């Protein structure tokens, strides 16, 4: 039974039981109406306590239903019936009450919270607004300011905060269902308050709404939902509950069908599927008590920081004392910066640093269960590191390379215990970027593969398994993306027009601005090395810029000019003259066409990657692009976007 009814004397206890998160799917909505009819008809009852089974009250509406037309009974109607019931309903809230789950609680006459309960309206994360009265009842309970922070600005509140705000009436000292029954009995001795939807709400005035709209629009980064939540809340505050509810429902339904919401739903389910590949079901990972990191450069220090942020003890190895000192200083800088930004306390930053042991050479890594190599991208250097580690580390220790381009089969070739070797490709800055590409070799054991996934979960990262190819999934698509951008240059489209189009699409920067940030010299050196080996690598505009001393931001110029200490790209006549020999006769191209051509190239490469079995699913490719390369989340990823456009014709 998804909705069950039991009796405690004159109090009914309704329990929702719809694992894993008691989502308010159709069966639950029907069940609620059925118990409502039963309790309303039972004149021996005086109140109804509503609780959720399992680890939380309700995680929201059933997101899996949103790809099909809404099915009756609709949630707003169910909630309106609960609010208008003869018997007062008392929500007993534990774990979390999210989205439609909080809206359900708002339709009750009272709310009792367990001490650790938390409350949020996270619909905007899915490109939606609350669609069952959340934007209307919440301001009537806690005021427009606090309600807006929750509905439009992702604020989650604890039980104590909820009590202070008036969102809940009581925080349970003991078991929340029992407390709610006792609360109900006591409440029945007093006159009942008005239903939340019938309560008055103070209008904070036009200036408040305008200021909030400006703030929310700025933070929304092109997303429609946050501002829509404000707009419908404002209608309800200014024109009343009925007008607000009608506006809310209309906006919710329109957003539910939008590309933005479909994209965010796609990522919601992809992100939840990623950590649990079917092939690893039941496979236990290696238990990690200490992790080694070889190399204290930007990448190694970033990985060490990510490990420490997750509470794992770290041994950081460098080849000489000076390099170790630099690595430890980089790491300290990362923790101090986090404390300065208020992300941790100074004490916590110090504790994270205290959990790092520095060591010169590799012998200090002997006690680690996992060692991640993040040294210079050079096959011989990496082989030397693993040759030594294979004898230093215990036979069961996992050996991982963070290589981004070198074939890991070459790195580990001939090593004893090939089953314990794996690629773990982090993205810079590793303490921030969510993506980890997990690259098993032909001999990697399931236990070691499971350890990679387990590590990613512990670090709060998104794991994507990749087969072996040049650049794995992400850098291979990046190469294709850049090649297509350069092909457009040869067709006469200006680099700044391409950058502007991709920024307009939602990237933080375009492909040429990105090259300036990363530095043009590294890929130039790769091409030069290939040429030295006798490979036919055609001249690129990047070659011309580097030869002219323009390596990007670090030299004050690349594709653009940069003023000292300022990362703002400025158009450069000089750069334009340098690349002119490789650029076609100038022509305009509409922004939409530029974007379409680049996305099509990415999706085509993604399809090739799928066809070759390098990636398991289009979802995995989209996760790589969104979490590793800044693809705008509200567009869902190149594979999703291309498929959705194709179904539209
Ligand atoms: C809404 O409510 C709209 C209303 O305003 C209006 C309606 C008219 N639906 O995250 P986990 C699944 S919009 C369906 O790994 P955790 C999830 O896919 C909704 N399924 O667990 C996964 O399935 P599987 C507003 C859902 O413990 C499993 O549950 N609410 C839903 O780390 C476990 O998920 C939200 O946006 C759902 N609502 O975290 C909350 N939620 O095992 C979204 C989860 O098959 N959910 N699943 O892979 C969350 O934030 C987290 O899932 C939660 C649990 C905190 C609940």
XYZ file of C-alpha atoms and ligand atoms in Angstrom:
705
model
C 0.000 0.000 0.000
C 1.519 3.328 -0.971
C -0.843 5.156 1.424
C -1.992 3.378 4.561
C -4.361 4.376 7.339
C -4.244 3.333 10.979
C -6.068 4.660 14.031
C -4.732 5.873 17.360
C -8.031 6.369 19.166
C -9.587 9.458 17.653
C -6.472 10.358 15.637
C -5.896 8.817 12.212
C -2.323 8.105 11.119
C -1.816 8.236 7.363
C 1.537 6.934 6.203
C 3.022 7.370 2.725
C 5.211 4.469 1.692
C 6.516 4.806 -1.831
C 10.240 3.964 -1.861
C 12.816 5.275 -2.416
C 11.693 8.850 -1.586
C 7.873 8.705 -1.208
C 7.497 10.703 -4.434
C 3.943 11.897 -4.996
C 3.185 9.780 -8.058
C -0.294 9.026 -9.284
C -0.830 6.044 -6.940
C 0.074 8.199 -3.931
C -2.251 11.002 -5.023
C -5.085 8.514 -5.506
C -4.248 6.930 -2.161
C -4.379 10.307 -0.447
C -7.835 11.003 -1.876
C -9.023 7.566 -0.777
C -7.896 8.037 2.847
C -9.259 11.555 2.795
C -12.709 10.205 1.887
C -12.424 7.532 4.563
C -11.292 9.851 7.350
C -13.829 12.527 6.463
C -16.616 9.949 6.671
C -15.468 8.560 10.016
C -17.115 10.702 12.651
C -15.137 9.064 15.464
C -11.956 10.750 14.183
C -10.859 14.232 15.256
C -7.605 14.761 13.365
C -5.255 13.166 10.824
C -1.489 12.854 11.253
C 0.369 12.487 7.945
C 3.818 10.880 7.940
C 6.269 9.318 5.511
C 7.846 5.876 5.803
C 11.591 5.358 5.325
C 14.359 7.918 5.575
C 12.418 11.032 4.615
C 8.912 12.492 4.537
C 8.555 13.173 0.794
C 11.167 13.987 -1.873
C 8.653 15.819 -4.091
C 6.421 15.123 -7.042
C 7.428 12.080 -9.087
C 9.905 13.548 -11.554
C 9.663 10.434 -13.731
C 6.049 11.417 -14.575
C 7.055 14.765 -16.065
C 7.878 13.515 -19.552
C 4.215 12.545 -20.099
C 1.060 14.684 -19.842
C -0.155 15.252 -16.243
C -2.437 12.509 -14.959
C -5.345 13.144 -12.579
C -5.823 13.484 -9.730
C -3.543 16.522 -9.942
C -1.526 17.446 -6.870
C -2.952 20.991 -6.418
C -6.481 19.529 -6.309
C -5.495 16.842 -3.801
C -3.872 19.481 -1.602
C -6.866 21.812 -1.874
C -9.100 18.947 -0.651
C -6.768 18.248 2.295
C -6.693 21.926 3.208
C -10.495 22.158 3.056
C -11.091 18.916 4.982
C -13.404 18.724 7.970
C -10.585 17.203 10.015
C -7.348 19.106 10.567
C -4.295 17.382 9.083
C -0.989 17.529 10.926
C 2.179 16.784 8.956
C 4.817 14.781 10.852
C 8.032 15.672 9.020
C 11.291 13.758 9.220
C 14.342 13.598 6.961
C 13.413 16.024 4.220
C 10.240 17.581 2.852
C 11.104 18.767 -0.639
C 9.134 20.403 -3.428
C 5.685 18.828 -3.620
C 6.471 17.193 -0.270
C 6.758 20.573 1.411
C 3.689 21.762 -0.476
C 1.786 18.798 0.935
C 2.888 19.807 4.431
C 1.781 23.399 3.730
C -1.713 22.176 2.889
C -1.939 20.660 6.379
C -3.231 22.726 9.285
C -0.097 22.116 11.409
C 3.475 20.941 10.873
C 5.562 19.042 13.408
C 9.229 18.461 12.508
C 11.775 15.921 13.671
C 14.898 17.581 15.066
C 17.062 16.813 12.003
C 14.427 17.575 9.338
C 15.147 19.913 6.436
C 12.864 21.793 4.084
C 13.297 23.140 0.562
C 11.540 23.972 -2.684
C 14.231 22.750 -5.131
C 11.992 22.852 -8.233
C 14.143 25.538 -9.892
C 16.970 22.964 -10.056
C 14.692 21.078 -12.441
C 13.730 24.149 -14.468
C 10.375 24.301 -12.670
C 8.567 26.346 -10.074
C 6.614 24.821 -7.207
C 3.367 23.745 -8.884
C 1.096 22.818 -6.002
C 0.724 26.000 -4.010
C 4.275 26.402 -2.725
C 4.620 29.938 -4.048
C 1.230 30.830 -2.565
C 0.972 29.142 0.825
C 4.603 29.612 1.872
C 4.565 33.461 1.906
C 1.323 33.300 3.908
C 3.177 31.269 6.511
C 6.671 32.803 6.670
C 6.421 36.087 4.748
C 7.324 36.909 1.167
C 11.035 37.536 1.775
C 11.845 34.161 3.332
C 9.437 32.364 0.985
C 11.166 33.853 -2.052
C 14.569 32.716 -0.821
C 13.235 29.177 -0.645
C 11.179 29.089 -3.852
C 13.478 31.065 -6.151
C 16.910 31.013 -4.513
C 17.351 27.411 -3.373
C 17.448 28.115 0.364
C 17.129 24.968 2.463
C 16.114 25.400 6.096
C 16.686 23.230 9.156
C 13.996 22.300 11.681
C 15.145 25.013 14.082
C 15.163 27.659 11.358
C 11.754 26.429 10.221
C 10.422 26.867 13.755
C 11.846 30.380 13.982
C 10.329 31.263 10.601
C 6.927 29.833 11.497
C 7.188 27.170 8.812
C 6.660 24.453 11.438
C 4.672 24.709 14.648
C 6.731 22.381 16.791
C 10.033 20.509 16.745
C 9.659 17.035 18.188
C 11.824 16.071 21.106
C 11.304 12.373 20.432
C 9.824 10.226 17.683
C 8.054 12.593 15.308
C 4.904 10.540 14.612
C 4.218 10.090 18.332
C 4.922 13.742 19.002
C 2.598 14.732 16.182
C -0.229 12.626 17.629
C 0.308 14.261 21.040
C 0.528 17.669 19.361
C -2.768 16.964 17.547
C -4.560 16.125 20.794
C -3.303 19.326 22.444
C -4.138 21.432 19.385
C -7.714 20.160 19.320
C -8.331 21.804 22.699
C -7.745 25.209 21.133
C -9.499 27.032 18.270
C -7.981 25.940 14.952
C -5.987 28.467 12.934
C -7.213 29.308 9.442
C -5.993 27.079 6.601
C -2.680 28.438 5.334
C -4.157 29.407 1.941
C -6.768 31.562 3.683
C -4.298 33.528 5.789
C -3.370 37.120 4.984
C 0.060 38.028 3.626
C 1.840 41.361 3.883
C 2.907 42.875 0.557
C 6.532 43.984 0.919
C 5.967 46.560 -1.854
C 7.131 47.269 -5.394
C 10.699 48.183 -4.432
C 11.173 44.808 -2.710
C 9.931 42.891 -5.758
C 12.057 44.909 -8.163
C 15.192 44.508 -6.102
C 14.590 40.787 -5.655
C 13.884 40.364 -9.384
C 17.186 42.018 -10.286
C 19.085 39.813 -7.829
C 17.361 36.624 -8.950
C 17.743 37.373 -12.667
C 21.459 37.967 -12.168
C 21.986 34.676 -10.341
C 19.735 32.693 -12.706
C 22.244 32.747 -15.611
C 19.611 32.539 -18.293
C 17.372 30.088 -16.457
C 13.684 31.024 -16.643
C 12.298 29.321 -13.546
C 13.654 31.450 -10.654
C 12.145 34.659 -11.989
C 8.892 32.843 -12.798
C 8.683 31.757 -9.134
C 8.951 35.396 -8.105
C 6.373 36.547 -10.631
C 3.672 34.091 -9.548
C 4.408 34.695 -5.868
C 3.992 38.406 -6.446
C 0.642 37.850 -8.173
C -0.577 35.873 -5.167
C 0.615 38.469 -2.674
C -0.854 41.396 -4.630
C -4.045 39.841 -5.968
C -4.894 36.996 -3.613
C -4.509 33.245 -3.249
C -6.893 32.238 -6.071
C -5.266 34.499 -8.686
C -1.801 33.439 -7.547
C -2.655 29.741 -7.655
C -4.036 29.999 -11.182
C -0.899 31.807 -12.327
C 1.336 29.310 -10.545
C -0.313 26.290 -12.147
C -0.181 27.811 -15.643
C 3.489 28.712 -15.295
C 4.349 25.338 -13.785
C 2.722 23.468 -16.677
C 4.427 25.655 -19.297
C 7.828 25.187 -17.661
C 7.249 21.445 -17.255
C 7.088 21.189 -21.061
C 10.082 23.459 -21.668
C 13.437 22.414 -23.166
C 15.136 23.712 -20.037
C 13.164 21.459 -17.683
C 13.570 18.444 -19.980
C 17.347 19.042 -20.045
C 17.601 19.352 -16.275
C 15.478 16.210 -15.766
C 17.729 14.351 -18.163
C 20.749 15.347 -16.072
C 18.980 14.588 -12.787
C 18.498 10.959 -13.795
C 21.885 10.693 -15.566
C 23.679 11.949 -12.446
C 21.903 9.388 -10.301
C 22.580 6.506 -12.688
C 26.287 7.355 -13.182
C 27.671 6.197 -9.807
C 26.013 2.781 -10.045
C 26.913 0.890 -13.235
C 24.972 -2.387 -13.470
C 28.166 -4.399 -14.033
C 29.454 -3.456 -10.570
C 26.334 -4.376 -8.601
C 27.440 -6.322 -5.535
C 31.178 -5.711 -6.129
C 32.869 -4.361 -2.980
C 35.538 -1.663 -3.462
C 38.930 -1.622 -1.722
C 38.529 0.099 1.665
C 40.522 3.328 1.577
C 42.278 4.483 4.725
C 45.055 6.554 3.118
C 45.531 7.772 -0.439
C 48.824 8.742 -2.032
C 49.231 11.457 -4.648
C 52.397 11.586 -6.738
C 53.106 15.095 -7.992
C 52.326 18.348 -6.200
C 51.627 20.534 -9.255
C 48.259 22.171 -9.910
C 46.616 18.841 -10.691
C 48.230 16.808 -7.897
C 47.533 19.478 -5.276
C 43.942 19.792 -6.528
C 43.419 16.032 -6.248
C 44.964 16.035 -2.766
C 42.624 18.875 -1.758
C 39.588 16.978 -3.079
C 40.656 13.922 -1.076
C 41.146 15.934 2.105
C 37.829 17.751 1.616
C 36.251 14.287 1.722
C 38.137 13.469 4.933
C 40.645 11.008 3.450
C 44.208 11.089 4.845
C 46.674 11.994 2.068
C 50.356 11.359 1.474
C 51.733 13.832 -1.084
C 54.934 12.809 -2.826
C 57.357 15.001 -4.763
C 60.798 14.229 -6.092
C 62.792 16.805 -4.084
C 62.263 18.946 -0.959
C 61.809 22.194 -2.891
C 59.108 20.723 -5.140
C 57.403 19.195 -2.105
C 57.422 22.558 -0.354
C 55.839 24.173 -3.425
C 53.185 21.436 -3.601
C 52.316 21.783 0.084
C 52.153 25.568 -0.319
C 49.739 25.177 -3.252
C 47.602 22.881 -1.150
C 47.645 25.255 1.813
C 46.648 28.048 -0.568
C 43.612 26.038 -1.712
C 42.402 25.441 1.868
C 43.087 29.027 2.932
C 41.190 30.374 -0.072
C 38.217 28.171 0.847
C 38.299 29.540 4.391
C 38.575 33.098 3.110
C 35.479 32.578 0.966
C 33.606 31.239 3.981
C 33.358 27.706 2.574
C 35.203 26.330 5.610
C 36.391 27.736 8.921
C 40.086 28.567 9.427
C 40.194 25.698 11.965
C 38.783 23.290 9.399
C 41.302 24.515 6.802
C 44.116 23.859 9.289
C 42.704 20.407 10.079
C 42.586 19.546 6.362
C 46.191 20.598 5.937
C 47.171 18.627 9.044
C 45.840 15.485 7.356
C 48.452 15.765 4.587
C 51.811 14.055 4.992
C 54.490 15.283 2.626
C 57.152 12.867 1.446
C 60.155 13.085 -0.854
C 60.393 10.122 -3.213
C 57.965 7.237 -3.392
C 58.808 5.111 -0.346
C 56.532 7.138 1.911
C 53.568 5.831 -0.107
C 54.082 2.244 1.061
C 51.080 2.325 3.419
C 48.556 3.759 0.926
C 45.629 1.685 -0.372
C 45.431 3.807 -3.495
C 48.065 5.950 -5.204
C 47.097 8.493 -7.858
C 49.904 9.597 -10.140
C 49.662 13.195 -11.358
C 53.144 13.876 -12.708
C 54.213 15.503 -15.973
C 52.486 14.099 -19.095
C 55.492 12.038 -20.185
C 55.323 8.288 -20.757
C 58.841 7.513 -19.523
C 58.383 9.506 -16.305
C 55.057 7.837 -15.579
C 56.428 4.358 -16.275
C 59.287 4.991 -13.903
C 56.882 6.077 -11.142
C 54.719 2.969 -11.488
C 57.712 0.667 -11.827
C 58.818 1.833 -8.393
C 55.330 1.887 -6.860
C 54.709 -1.712 -7.948
C 57.465 -2.832 -5.585
C 56.881 -0.268 -2.817
C 53.086 -0.577 -2.384
C 51.267 -3.602 -0.968
C 50.076 -6.040 -3.665
C 46.419 -5.097 -3.025
C 47.003 -1.334 -3.368
C 45.318 0.319 -6.355
C 47.598 2.171 -8.788
C 45.933 4.960 -10.751
C 47.185 7.342 -13.422
C 45.657 10.744 -13.986
C 46.909 10.898 -17.571
C 44.749 12.925 -19.927
C 46.137 11.732 -23.254
C 48.667 8.912 -22.868
C 47.334 5.404 -23.442
C 47.285 3.854 -19.933
C 48.112 0.454 -21.456
C 51.524 1.860 -22.351
C 51.959 3.379 -18.894
C 51.280 0.101 -17.077
C 52.679 -2.283 -19.705
C 54.626 -5.160 -18.149
C 53.841 -4.167 -14.559
C 53.269 -6.937 -12.010
C 49.601 -7.085 -10.943
C 47.905 -5.450 -13.936
C 44.515 -6.090 -12.332
C 45.143 -3.272 -9.833
C 45.865 -0.581 -12.438
C 43.336 2.005 -13.603
C 43.037 5.473 -15.078
C 41.361 8.166 -12.945
C 41.194 11.335 -14.982
C 40.426 14.423 -12.908
C 39.757 17.882 -14.351
C 41.460 21.055 -13.266
C 40.945 22.551 -10.716
C 40.397 19.068 -9.305
C 39.033 20.301 -5.985
C 36.244 22.060 -7.901
C 35.455 20.212 -11.125
C 32.928 17.432 -10.648
C 33.926 15.083 -13.433
C 36.177 12.052 -13.062
C 36.701 9.844 -16.103
C 37.275 6.285 -14.930
C 39.349 4.292 -17.384
C 39.683 0.555 -16.824
C 42.430 -1.340 -18.666
C 41.780 -4.767 -20.169
C 43.070 -6.483 -16.992
C 41.594 -4.113 -14.375
C 39.644 -6.121 -11.793
C 36.014 -5.375 -10.960
C 37.134 -4.575 -7.382
C 39.537 -1.916 -8.629
C 36.940 -0.478 -11.014
C 34.436 -0.369 -8.130
C 37.090 1.435 -6.070
C 37.268 4.159 -8.721
C 33.499 4.637 -8.578
C 33.497 4.516 -4.780
C 36.237 7.134 -4.602
C 34.298 9.434 -6.936
C 31.193 9.067 -4.752
C 33.192 9.873 -1.615
C 34.626 12.977 -3.281
C 31.145 14.083 -4.385
C 32.174 13.775 -8.028
C 30.388 12.505 -11.114
C 32.081 9.351 -12.414
C 31.932 8.419 -16.086
C 33.559 5.255 -17.356
C 35.538 5.686 -20.557
C 37.174 3.196 -22.850
C 40.667 3.896 -24.120
C 41.086 6.230 -27.073
C 43.080 9.367 -27.719
C 41.818 11.943 -25.211
C 39.221 9.564 -23.740
C 35.675 10.918 -23.981
C 36.105 14.548 -22.983
C 39.328 15.659 -24.604
C 38.447 13.780 -27.772
C 35.228 15.778 -28.109
C 37.120 18.956 -27.167
C 39.547 18.369 -30.011
C 36.698 17.955 -32.466
C 35.004 21.086 -31.122
C 38.170 23.108 -31.566
C 38.794 21.688 -35.016
C 35.286 22.696 -36.068
C 35.796 26.205 -34.670
C 39.005 26.487 -36.702
C 37.230 25.170 -39.777
C 34.771 28.033 -39.372
C 37.682 30.464 -39.254
C 38.876 29.114 -42.562
C 35.341 29.703 -43.828
C 35.761 33.368 -42.905
C 33.859 33.551 -39.607
C 35.664 35.772 -37.076
C 36.958 34.098 -33.917
C 35.292 36.712 -31.729
C 31.942 36.025 -33.409
C 32.355 32.318 -32.613
C 33.252 33.090 -28.996
C 30.308 35.466 -28.637
C 27.916 32.861 -30.043
C 29.075 30.184 -27.602
C 28.863 32.599 -24.699
C 25.355 33.471 -25.800
C 24.576 29.763 -25.803
C 25.638 29.581 -22.158
C 29.344 28.683 -22.002
C 31.393 30.874 -19.659
C 33.760 31.467 -22.584
C 34.118 30.600 -26.244
C 36.677 28.199 -27.733
C 39.277 30.869 -28.557
C 38.960 32.621 -25.195
C 39.407 29.196 -23.615
C 42.625 28.666 -25.580
C 43.925 32.017 -24.343
C 43.152 31.022 -20.759
C 44.745 27.576 -20.995
C 47.723 28.747 -23.057
C 48.260 28.084 -26.756
C 51.766 26.734 -26.325
C 51.009 23.232 -25.012
C 49.066 22.060 -28.050
C 51.593 23.895 -30.246
C 54.390 21.824 -28.679
C 52.371 18.639 -29.287
C 52.007 19.551 -32.966
C 55.665 20.442 -33.243
C 56.632 17.117 -31.674
C 54.433 15.280 -34.174
C 56.000 17.261 -37.035
C 59.451 16.386 -35.711
C 58.415 12.726 -35.879
C 57.633 13.291 -39.549
C 53.840 13.374 -39.211
C 51.949 15.651 -41.586
C 50.310 18.156 -39.250
C 48.889 21.119 -41.158
C 49.704 24.608 -39.936
C 47.051 26.064 -37.617
C 46.283 29.659 -36.622
C 47.475 28.692 -33.133
C 50.918 27.923 -34.581
C 51.078 31.389 -36.129
C 50.099 33.074 -32.862
C 52.612 31.138 -30.735
C 55.416 31.789 -33.231
C 54.595 35.484 -32.897
C 55.005 35.164 -29.113
C 51.259 35.206 -28.415
C 50.689 32.256 -26.096
C 47.497 33.543 -24.467
C 46.702 35.418 -21.271
C 50.061 34.597 -19.710
C 51.924 36.566 -22.407
C 49.411 39.428 -22.459
C 47.955 38.274 -25.748
C 46.828 35.327 -27.827
C 43.660 35.464 -29.844
C 42.895 38.621 -27.869
C 44.918 41.313 -26.095
C 44.925 41.524 -22.291
C 45.806 44.484 -20.097
C 48.140 43.614 -17.207
C 46.194 42.041 -14.333
C 42.969 41.981 -16.337
C 41.525 38.851 -17.924
C 39.019 40.706 -20.085
C 39.640 39.782 -23.730
C 40.058 42.790 -26.034
C 39.845 42.555 -29.787
C 43.334 42.519 -31.282
C 44.153 43.844 -34.758
C 47.557 42.294 -34.384
C 46.150 38.814 -33.792
C 43.757 39.268 -36.700
C 46.682 40.157 -38.999
C 48.731 37.175 -37.773
C 46.008 34.594 -38.458
C 44.794 36.267 -41.660
C 46.780 33.927 -43.971
C 44.750 30.967 -42.654
C 41.375 32.726 -42.461
C 38.884 32.700 -45.320
C 37.314 35.843 -46.829
C 35.300 37.469 -44.037
C 31.658 36.485 -43.836
C 28.895 36.846 -41.299
C 27.259 33.815 -39.783
C 24.198 33.967 -37.539
C 24.875 33.079 -33.896
C 22.369 30.241 -34.041
C 24.134 28.736 -37.049
C 27.540 28.953 -35.359
C 26.176 27.199 -32.276
C 24.367 24.567 -34.342
C 27.520 23.735 -36.287
C 29.672 23.358 -33.185
C 27.091 21.322 -31.260
C 26.579 19.082 -34.295
C 30.327 18.423 -34.415
C 30.396 17.526 -30.714
C 27.388 15.249 -31.060
C 28.888 13.551 -34.129
C 32.083 12.829 -32.206
C 29.957 11.648 -29.284
C 28.114 9.275 -31.609
C 31.425 7.900 -32.913
C 32.538 7.391 -29.302
C 29.326 5.463 -28.625
C 29.653 3.414 -31.811
C 33.177 2.415 -30.776
C 31.981 1.418 -27.294
C 34.182 4.040 -25.610
C 31.193 5.468 -23.710
C 28.287 3.371 -22.449
C 25.471 5.849 -23.106
C 24.636 9.291 -24.502
C 23.885 10.323 -20.912
C 27.498 9.631 -19.942
C 28.730 11.865 -22.761
C 26.426 14.661 -21.637
C 27.699 14.313 -18.062
C 31.275 14.643 -19.317
C 30.461 17.836 -21.211
C 28.414 19.428 -18.421
C 30.689 18.526 -15.503
C 34.093 18.684 -17.206
C 33.817 21.271 -19.978
C 31.241 23.855 -18.935
C 28.447 22.839 -21.319
C 25.435 24.840 -20.052
C 23.417 22.647 -17.735
C 20.085 24.001 -18.922
C 20.860 22.708 -22.421
C 21.354 19.143 -21.133
C 24.486 18.227 -23.119
C 25.240 17.807 -26.836
C 23.652 14.364 -27.143
C 20.430 15.349 -25.379
C 20.146 18.612 -27.291
C 20.727 17.000 -30.665
C 18.234 14.211 -29.979
C 15.582 16.669 -28.761
C 16.025 18.869 -31.808
C 15.786 15.818 -34.069
C 12.464 14.736 -32.541
C 11.130 18.219 -33.261
C 12.217 17.928 -36.903
C 8.092 18.889 -7.591
O 7.947 18.493 -6.480
C 7.017 19.622 -8.333
C 5.906 20.122 -7.453
O 6.208 21.407 -6.958
C 4.612 20.305 -8.195
C 3.958 19.105 -8.742
C 2.603 19.393 -9.353
N 10.873 11.735 -8.206
O 19.253 11.259 -5.060
P 19.209 9.827 -4.675
C 14.931 8.788 -7.066
S 9.487 18.593 -8.477
C 11.234 10.543 -8.699
O 20.275 8.944 -5.185
P 19.587 10.529 -1.911
C 16.261 8.914 -7.758
O 16.110 8.999 -9.151
C 10.490 17.621 -7.391
N 12.345 9.886 -8.323
O 19.077 9.617 -3.080
C 16.939 7.626 -7.318
O 16.394 6.582 -8.088
P 17.262 5.283 -8.478
C 11.127 18.412 -6.326
C 13.120 10.470 -7.414
O 19.213 9.823 -0.679
C 16.438 7.461 -5.888
O 15.236 8.243 -5.815
N 12.017 17.574 -5.565
C 12.803 11.714 -6.867
O 21.000 10.930 -2.140
C 17.390 7.935 -4.833
O 17.796 9.271 -5.152
C 13.308 17.472 -5.885
O 13.799 18.118 -6.773
C 11.626 12.356 -7.291
N 11.235 13.544 -6.794
O 18.739 11.874 -2.014
C 14.109 16.533 -5.025
N 13.772 12.059 -5.992
O 17.572 4.637 -7.177
C 14.936 15.621 -5.889
C 14.660 11.046 -5.979
O 16.351 4.516 -9.347
N 15.560 14.563 -5.146
N 14.265 10.077 -6.836
O 18.460 5.843 -9.206
C 16.616 14.761 -4.325
O 17.067 15.860 -4.090
C 17.241 13.545 -3.716
O 16.917 12.450 -4.522
C 16.776 13.239 -2.273
C 17.349 11.867 -1.845
C 17.305 14.326 -1.333
C 15.270 13.172 -2.183
